[in-house]
Coordinates of C-alpha atoms in Angstrom, one line a residue:
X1 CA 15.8 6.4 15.7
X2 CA 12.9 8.8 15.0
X3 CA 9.6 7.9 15.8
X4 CA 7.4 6.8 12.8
X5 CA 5.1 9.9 12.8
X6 CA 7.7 12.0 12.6
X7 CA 7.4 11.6 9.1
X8 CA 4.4 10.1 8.0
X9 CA 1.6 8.3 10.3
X10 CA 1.1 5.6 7.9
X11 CA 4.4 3.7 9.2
X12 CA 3.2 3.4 12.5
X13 CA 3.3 0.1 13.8
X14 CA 0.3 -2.8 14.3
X15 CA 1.9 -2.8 18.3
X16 CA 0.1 0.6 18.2
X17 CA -2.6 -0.5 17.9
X18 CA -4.6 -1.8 21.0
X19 CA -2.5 -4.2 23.0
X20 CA -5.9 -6.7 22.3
X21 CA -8.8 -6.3 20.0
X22 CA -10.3 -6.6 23.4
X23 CA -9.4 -2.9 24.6
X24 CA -10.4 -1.0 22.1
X25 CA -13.7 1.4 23.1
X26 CA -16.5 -1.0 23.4
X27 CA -19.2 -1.7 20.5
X28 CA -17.4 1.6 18.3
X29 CA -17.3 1.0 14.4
X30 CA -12.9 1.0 15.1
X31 CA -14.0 -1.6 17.8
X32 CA -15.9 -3.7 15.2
X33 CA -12.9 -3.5 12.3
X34 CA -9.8 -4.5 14.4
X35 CA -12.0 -7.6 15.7
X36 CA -12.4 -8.1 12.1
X37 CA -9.5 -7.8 11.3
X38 CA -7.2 -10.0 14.0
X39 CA -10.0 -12.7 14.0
X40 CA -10.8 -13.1 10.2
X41 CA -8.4 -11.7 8.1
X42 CA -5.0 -12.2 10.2
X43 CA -6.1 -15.8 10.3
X44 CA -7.1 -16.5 6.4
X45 CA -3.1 -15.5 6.2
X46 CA -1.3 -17.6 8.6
X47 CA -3.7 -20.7 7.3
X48 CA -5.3 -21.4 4.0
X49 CA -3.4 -18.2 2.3
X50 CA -0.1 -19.9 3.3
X51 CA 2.0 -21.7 1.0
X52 CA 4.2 -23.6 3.3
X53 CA 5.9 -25.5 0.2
X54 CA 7.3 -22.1 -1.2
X55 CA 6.6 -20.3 2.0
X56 CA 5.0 -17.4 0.6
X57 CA 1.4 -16.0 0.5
X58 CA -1.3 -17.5 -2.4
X59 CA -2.2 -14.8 -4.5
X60 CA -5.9 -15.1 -3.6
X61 CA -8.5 -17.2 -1.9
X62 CA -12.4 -17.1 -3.3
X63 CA -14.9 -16.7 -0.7
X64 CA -14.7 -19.7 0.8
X65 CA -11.4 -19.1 1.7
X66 CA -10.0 -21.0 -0.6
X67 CA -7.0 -20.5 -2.6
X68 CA -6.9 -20.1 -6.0
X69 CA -5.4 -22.6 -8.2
X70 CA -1.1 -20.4 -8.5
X71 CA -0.4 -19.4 -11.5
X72 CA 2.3 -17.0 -10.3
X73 CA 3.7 -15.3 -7.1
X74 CA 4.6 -11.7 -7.3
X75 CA 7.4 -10.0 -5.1
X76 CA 5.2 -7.1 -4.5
X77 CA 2.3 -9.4 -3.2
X78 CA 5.5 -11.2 -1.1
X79 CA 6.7 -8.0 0.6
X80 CA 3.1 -6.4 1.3
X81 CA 2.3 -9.5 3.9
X82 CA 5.9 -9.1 5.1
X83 CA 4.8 -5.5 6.0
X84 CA 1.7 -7.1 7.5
X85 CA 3.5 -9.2 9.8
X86 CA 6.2 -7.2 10.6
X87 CA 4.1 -4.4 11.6
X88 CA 2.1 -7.1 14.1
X89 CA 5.2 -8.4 15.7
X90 CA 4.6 -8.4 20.2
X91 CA 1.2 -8.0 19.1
X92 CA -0.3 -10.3 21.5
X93 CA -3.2 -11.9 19.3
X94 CA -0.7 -12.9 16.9
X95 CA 2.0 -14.6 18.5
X96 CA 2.9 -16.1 15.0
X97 CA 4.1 -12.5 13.5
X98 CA 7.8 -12.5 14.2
X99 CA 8.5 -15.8 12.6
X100 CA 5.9 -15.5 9.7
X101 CA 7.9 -12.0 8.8
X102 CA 11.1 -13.4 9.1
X103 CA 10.5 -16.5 6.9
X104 CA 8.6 -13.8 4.1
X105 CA 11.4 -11.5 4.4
X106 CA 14.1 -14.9 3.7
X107 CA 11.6 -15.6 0.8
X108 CA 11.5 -11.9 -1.0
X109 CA 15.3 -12.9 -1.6
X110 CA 15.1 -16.4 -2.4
X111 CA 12.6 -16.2 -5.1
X112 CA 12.5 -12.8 -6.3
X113 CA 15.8 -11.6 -6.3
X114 CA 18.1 -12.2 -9.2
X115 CA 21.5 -12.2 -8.6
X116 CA 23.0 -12.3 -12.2
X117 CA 21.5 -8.6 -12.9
X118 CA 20.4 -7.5 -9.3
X119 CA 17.2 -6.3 -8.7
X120 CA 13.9 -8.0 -8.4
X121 CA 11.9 -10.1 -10.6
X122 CA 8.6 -9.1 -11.1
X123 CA 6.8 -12.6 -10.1
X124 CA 7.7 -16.6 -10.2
X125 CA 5.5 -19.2 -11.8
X126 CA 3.7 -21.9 -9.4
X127 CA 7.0 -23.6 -9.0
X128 CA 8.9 -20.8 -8.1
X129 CA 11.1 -20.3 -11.4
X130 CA 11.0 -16.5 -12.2
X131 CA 8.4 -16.2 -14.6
X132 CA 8.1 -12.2 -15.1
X133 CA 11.8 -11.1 -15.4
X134 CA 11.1 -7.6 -15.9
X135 CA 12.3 -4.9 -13.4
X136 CA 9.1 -2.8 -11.8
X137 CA 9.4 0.2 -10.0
X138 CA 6.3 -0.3 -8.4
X139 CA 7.7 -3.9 -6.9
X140 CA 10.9 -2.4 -5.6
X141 CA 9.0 0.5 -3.9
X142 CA 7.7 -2.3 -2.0
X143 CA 10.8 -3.9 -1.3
X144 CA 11.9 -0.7 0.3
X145 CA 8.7 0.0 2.4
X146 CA 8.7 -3.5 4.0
X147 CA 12.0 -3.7 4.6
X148 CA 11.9 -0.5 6.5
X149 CA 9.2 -1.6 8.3
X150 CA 10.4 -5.2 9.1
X151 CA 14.3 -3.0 10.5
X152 CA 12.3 -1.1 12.6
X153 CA 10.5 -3.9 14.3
X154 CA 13.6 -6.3 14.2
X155 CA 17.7 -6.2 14.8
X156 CA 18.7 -7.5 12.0
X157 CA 21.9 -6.5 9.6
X158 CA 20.9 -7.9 6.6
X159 CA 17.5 -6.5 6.7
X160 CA 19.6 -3.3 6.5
X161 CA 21.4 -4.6 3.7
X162 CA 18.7 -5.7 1.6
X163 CA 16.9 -1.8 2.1
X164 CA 20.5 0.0 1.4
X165 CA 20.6 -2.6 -2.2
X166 CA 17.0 -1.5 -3.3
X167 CA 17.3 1.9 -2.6
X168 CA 20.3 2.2 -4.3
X169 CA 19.2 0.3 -7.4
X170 CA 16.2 2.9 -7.3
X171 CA 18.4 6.0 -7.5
X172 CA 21.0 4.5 -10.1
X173 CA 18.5 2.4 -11.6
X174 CA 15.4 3.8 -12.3
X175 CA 15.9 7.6 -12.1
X176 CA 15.2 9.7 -14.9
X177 CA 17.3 12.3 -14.6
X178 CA 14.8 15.1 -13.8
X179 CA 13.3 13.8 -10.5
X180 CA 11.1 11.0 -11.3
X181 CA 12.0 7.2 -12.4
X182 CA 11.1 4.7 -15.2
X183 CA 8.4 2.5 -14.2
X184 CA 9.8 -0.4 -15.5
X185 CA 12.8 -1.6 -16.7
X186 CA 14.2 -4.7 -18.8
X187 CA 15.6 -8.0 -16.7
X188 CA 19.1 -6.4 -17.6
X189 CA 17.9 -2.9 -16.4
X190 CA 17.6 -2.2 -20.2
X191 CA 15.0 0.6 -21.0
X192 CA 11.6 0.0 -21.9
X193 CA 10.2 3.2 -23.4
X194 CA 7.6 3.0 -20.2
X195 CA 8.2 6.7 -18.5
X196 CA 7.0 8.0 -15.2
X197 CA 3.8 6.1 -14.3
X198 CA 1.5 7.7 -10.9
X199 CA 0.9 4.9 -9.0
X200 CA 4.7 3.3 -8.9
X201 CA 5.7 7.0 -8.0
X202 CA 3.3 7.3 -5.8
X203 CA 4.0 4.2 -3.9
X204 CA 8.4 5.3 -3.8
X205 CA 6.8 8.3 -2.1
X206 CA 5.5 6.2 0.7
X207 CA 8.5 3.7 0.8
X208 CA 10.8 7.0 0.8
X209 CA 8.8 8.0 4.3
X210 CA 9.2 5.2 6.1
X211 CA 12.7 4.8 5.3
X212 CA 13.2 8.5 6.7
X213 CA 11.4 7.2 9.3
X214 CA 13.7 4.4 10.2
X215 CA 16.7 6.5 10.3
X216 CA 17.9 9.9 8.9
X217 CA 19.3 9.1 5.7
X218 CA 20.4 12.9 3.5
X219 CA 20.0 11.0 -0.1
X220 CA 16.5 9.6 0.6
X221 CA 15.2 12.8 2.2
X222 CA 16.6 15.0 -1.2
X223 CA 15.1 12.1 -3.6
X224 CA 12.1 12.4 -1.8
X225 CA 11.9 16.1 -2.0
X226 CA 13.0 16.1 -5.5
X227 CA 10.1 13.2 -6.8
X228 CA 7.2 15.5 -5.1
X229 CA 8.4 18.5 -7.0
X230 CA 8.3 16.7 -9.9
X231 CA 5.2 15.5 -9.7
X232 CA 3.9 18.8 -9.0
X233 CA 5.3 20.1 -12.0
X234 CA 4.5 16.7 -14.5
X235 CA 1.8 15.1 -13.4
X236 CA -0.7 17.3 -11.6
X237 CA -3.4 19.2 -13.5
X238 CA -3.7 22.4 -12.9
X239 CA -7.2 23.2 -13.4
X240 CA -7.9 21.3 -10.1
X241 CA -4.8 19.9 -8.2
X242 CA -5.5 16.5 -8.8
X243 CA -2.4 13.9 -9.4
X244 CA -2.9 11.9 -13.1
X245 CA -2.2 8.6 -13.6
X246 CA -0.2 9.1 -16.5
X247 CA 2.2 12.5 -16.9
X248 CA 0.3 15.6 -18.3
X249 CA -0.4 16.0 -21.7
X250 CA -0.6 12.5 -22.5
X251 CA -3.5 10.8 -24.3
X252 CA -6.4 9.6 -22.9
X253 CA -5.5 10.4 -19.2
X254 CA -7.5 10.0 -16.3
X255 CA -7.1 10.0 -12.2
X256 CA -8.4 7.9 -9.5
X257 CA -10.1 9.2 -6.4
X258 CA -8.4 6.5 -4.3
X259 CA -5.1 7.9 -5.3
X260 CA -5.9 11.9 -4.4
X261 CA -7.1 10.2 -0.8
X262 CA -3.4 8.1 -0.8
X263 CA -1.6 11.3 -1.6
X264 CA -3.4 13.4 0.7
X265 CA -2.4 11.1 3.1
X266 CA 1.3 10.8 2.2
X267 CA 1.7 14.6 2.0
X268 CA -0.3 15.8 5.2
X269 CA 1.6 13.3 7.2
X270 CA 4.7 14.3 6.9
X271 CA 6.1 18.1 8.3
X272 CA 9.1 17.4 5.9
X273 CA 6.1 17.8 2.7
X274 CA 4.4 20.2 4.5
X275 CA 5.8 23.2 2.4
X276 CA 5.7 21.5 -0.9
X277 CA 3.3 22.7 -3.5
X278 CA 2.4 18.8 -4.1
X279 CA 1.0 19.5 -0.6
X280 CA -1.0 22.7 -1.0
X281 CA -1.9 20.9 -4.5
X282 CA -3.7 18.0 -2.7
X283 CA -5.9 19.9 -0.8
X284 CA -7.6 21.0 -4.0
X285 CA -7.8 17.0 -5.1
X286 CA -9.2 16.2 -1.9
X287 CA -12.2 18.7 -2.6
X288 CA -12.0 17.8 -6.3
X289 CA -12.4 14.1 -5.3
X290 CA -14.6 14.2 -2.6
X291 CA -17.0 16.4 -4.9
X292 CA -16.9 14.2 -7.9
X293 CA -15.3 10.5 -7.0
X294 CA -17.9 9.5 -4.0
X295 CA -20.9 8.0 -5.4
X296 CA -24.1 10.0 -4.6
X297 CA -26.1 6.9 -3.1
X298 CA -23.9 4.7 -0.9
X299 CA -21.2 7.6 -0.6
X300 CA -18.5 5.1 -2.0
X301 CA -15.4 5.7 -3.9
X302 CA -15.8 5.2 -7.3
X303 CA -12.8 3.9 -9.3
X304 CA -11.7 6.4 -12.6
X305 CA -12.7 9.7 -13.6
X306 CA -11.8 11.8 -16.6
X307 CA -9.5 15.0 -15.7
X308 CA -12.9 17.2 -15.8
X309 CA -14.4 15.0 -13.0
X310 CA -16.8 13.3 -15.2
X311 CA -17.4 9.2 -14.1
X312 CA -15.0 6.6 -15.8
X313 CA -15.5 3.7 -14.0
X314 CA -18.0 3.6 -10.8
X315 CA -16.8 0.1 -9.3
X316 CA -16.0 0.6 -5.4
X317 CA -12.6 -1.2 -4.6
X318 CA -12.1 -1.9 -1.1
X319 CA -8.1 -0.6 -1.0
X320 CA -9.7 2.9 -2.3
X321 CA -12.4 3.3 0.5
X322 CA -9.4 2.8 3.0
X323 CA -7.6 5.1 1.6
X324 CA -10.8 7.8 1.7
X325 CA -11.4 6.8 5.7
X326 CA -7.4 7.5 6.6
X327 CA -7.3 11.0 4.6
X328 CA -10.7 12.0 7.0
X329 CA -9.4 11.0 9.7
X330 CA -6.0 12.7 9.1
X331 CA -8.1 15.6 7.6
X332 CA -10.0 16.1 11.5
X333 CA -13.5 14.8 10.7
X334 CA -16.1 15.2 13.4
X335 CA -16.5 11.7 15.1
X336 CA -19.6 11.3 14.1
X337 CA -19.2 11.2 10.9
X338 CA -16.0 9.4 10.9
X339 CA -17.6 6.6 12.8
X340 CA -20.8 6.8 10.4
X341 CA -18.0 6.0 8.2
X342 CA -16.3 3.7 9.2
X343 CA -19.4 1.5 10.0
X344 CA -21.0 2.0 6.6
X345 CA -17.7 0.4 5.0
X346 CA -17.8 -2.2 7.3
X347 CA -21.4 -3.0 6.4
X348 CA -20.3 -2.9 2.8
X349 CA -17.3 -4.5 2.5
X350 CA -16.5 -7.2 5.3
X351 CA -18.2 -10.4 6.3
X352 CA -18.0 -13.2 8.2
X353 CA -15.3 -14.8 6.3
X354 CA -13.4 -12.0 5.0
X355 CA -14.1 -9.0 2.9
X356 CA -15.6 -8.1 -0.9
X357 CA -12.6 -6.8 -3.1
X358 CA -14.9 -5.2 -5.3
X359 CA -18.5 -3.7 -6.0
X360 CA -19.7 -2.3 -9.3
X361 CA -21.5 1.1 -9.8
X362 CA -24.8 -0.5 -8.0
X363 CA -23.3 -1.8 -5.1
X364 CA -23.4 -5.4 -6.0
X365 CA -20.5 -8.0 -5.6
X366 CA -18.1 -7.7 -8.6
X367 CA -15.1 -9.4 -7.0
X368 CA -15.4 -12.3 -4.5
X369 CA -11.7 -13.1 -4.5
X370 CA -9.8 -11.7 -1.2
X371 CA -5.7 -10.8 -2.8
X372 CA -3.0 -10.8 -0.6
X373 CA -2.4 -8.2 -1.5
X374 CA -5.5 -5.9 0.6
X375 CA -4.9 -6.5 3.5
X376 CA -2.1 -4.3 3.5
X377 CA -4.3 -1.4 2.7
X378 CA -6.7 -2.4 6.1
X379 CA -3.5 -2.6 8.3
X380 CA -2.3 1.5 7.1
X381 CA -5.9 2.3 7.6
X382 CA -6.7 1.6 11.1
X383 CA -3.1 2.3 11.6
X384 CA -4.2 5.6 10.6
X385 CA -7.1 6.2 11.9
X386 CA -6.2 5.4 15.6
X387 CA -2.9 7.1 14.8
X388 CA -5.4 10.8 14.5
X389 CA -7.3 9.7 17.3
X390 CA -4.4 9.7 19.7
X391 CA -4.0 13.4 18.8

């Protein structure tokens, strides 16, 4: 098996991180976020975010930890907290890991998958009866990134089976023909008229990585080489190297500085990319971003900017500032300022009972709700961070 960073840092597992929150450097900003993270956000998921009926994670809690009242459970939301818990299995302060993945991993097939047509539904209503039938790029993506993730901390064949089926329905599925894939498709696979969409692609990038990671596998590795040169070619302006949300030359476009931070990320942590010209593209996003996506008070990541760099939407989403504190830290920031960093999110966005999903253009609370979905994008952050550290 090769070892997770030999591909991409991201995959690395929650077991390396400290063996306790306890023994990480005392009073540091990392210090600070991985108590944070194994006392109050590990916990909001293995008690009130828990749906023990279904056996699958609310899609929210408000601020008082909460949930909201279900309307729907989505497979994406499903395998993101089976990556969670996977990636803490033997990690001593949660002892619950192993059998909370295993239990998510038995749900992602009991609820979501549909066995007339194959594939994955899109979400089930509050009941669990499929509710969005629809076949979504972006959810199998996911399918394929936890399951890789839940193999590589467990034995178990049909794990392996369940990864071989969704990356196979991606390749014969999905694929467009000239490198990149339909975002989504009809219940019956039956085309949509949806195209190549950024973010879904973006995300089959990173599920592609840590399925290389898991084992060398010759069709992954040329699907993953042909999906960056493609979206080198399609999606990424040339003016200033940053990756569009929507393939070039189509209206009213935009790109998110989260996403050039995500890329950067996925591309300069992996020597197989390393030649790409995705790769040498995304060092001029990272400049472009850093120069026009921060915002000039607080320093945070605004949400949407037009191709020219002008401000779209300043709201600061939590998922995009850990995307901006991995790509430093993978980028060799000075300590200093990495820890400056690090603590000035931490001031911003986390609390005593959780974390703030969103902040508009001012700084003030525009989200209280905490999805199930974010704490995925903490657990690749610190993973991340500590991962550069180690260097």
């Amino acid at each position: 098996m090769l070892p997770c960073a030999t591909f991409n840092p991201r995959c690395l597992p929650m077991s390396d991180l400290p063996r306790s929150v306890s023994d990480a450097t005392p009073s540091s900003p990392l210090d600070a976020l991985l108590r944070h993270f194994h006392r109050v956000i590990v916990p909001l998921w293995l008690g009130p975010g828990w749906n023990a009926r279904l056996e699958l994670p609310y899609e929210a809690l408000d601020a008082e930890q909460r949930p909201l009242p279900a309307q729907r459970y989505r497979a994406m939301a499903c395998a993101r907290q089976l990556f969670l818990f996977a990636s803490l299995i033997d990690q001593p302060d949660v002892p619950q890991a192993r059998e909370r993945a295993a239990r998510l991993f038995a749900s992602l097939q009991r609820h979501f998958y549909d066995a007339h047509n194959g594939g994955w539904f899109y979400s089930i209503d509050a009941e669990g009866a499929p509710l969005d039938r629809r076949k979504d790029l972006y959810t199998h993506a996911f399918v394929i990134f936890a399951c890789a993730h839940y193999r590589a901390r467990v034995e178990d064949p049909q794990a392996d089976s369940v990864l071989q089926t969704a990356l196979t329905l991606v390749r014969e599925r999905f694929a467009d023909g000239q490198g990149l894939y339909e975002a989504q498709l009809g219940e019956d696979w039956s085309p949509l008229g949806s195209g190549p969409l950024q973010n879904p692609l973006m995300h089959l990038t990173e599920a592609f990585l840590a399925t290389l990671a898991l084992r060398d596998d010759a069709l992954t590795r040329d699907a993953l080489l042909a999906l960056v040169n493609a979206m080198q070619a399609r999606f990424v302006d040339p003016a200033t190297g940053v990756v569009l949300e929507k393939p070039l030359g189509a209206a009213d476009n935009w790109f998110e500085p989260g996403h050039q931070f995500e890329w950067f990320f996925l591309l300069h942590g992996s020597p197989l990319l390393a030649t790409t010209a995705l790769h040498a593209s995304l060092e001029r996003a990272f400049e472009f971003a850093l120069a026009h996506g921060l915002d000039a008070n607080s320093g945070a990541v605004s949400a949407m900017l037009a191709a020219d760099g002008s401000l779209l939407d300043g709201t600061q989403r939590i998922w995009a500032q850990a995307e901006y504190l991995r790509a430093l830290a993978l980028r060799g920031t000075e300590p200093q300022v990495l820890n400056e960093r690090l603590g000035r999110f931490a001031e911003r966005f986390l609390h005593a009972r959780g974390w703030h999903e969103c902040l508009d253009g001012q700084g003030r609370l525009s989200r209280s709700d905490m999805p199930s979905t974010s704490p995925y994008h903490l657990a690749t952050c610190y993973q991340g961070v500590i991962a550069q550290g180690r260097r």
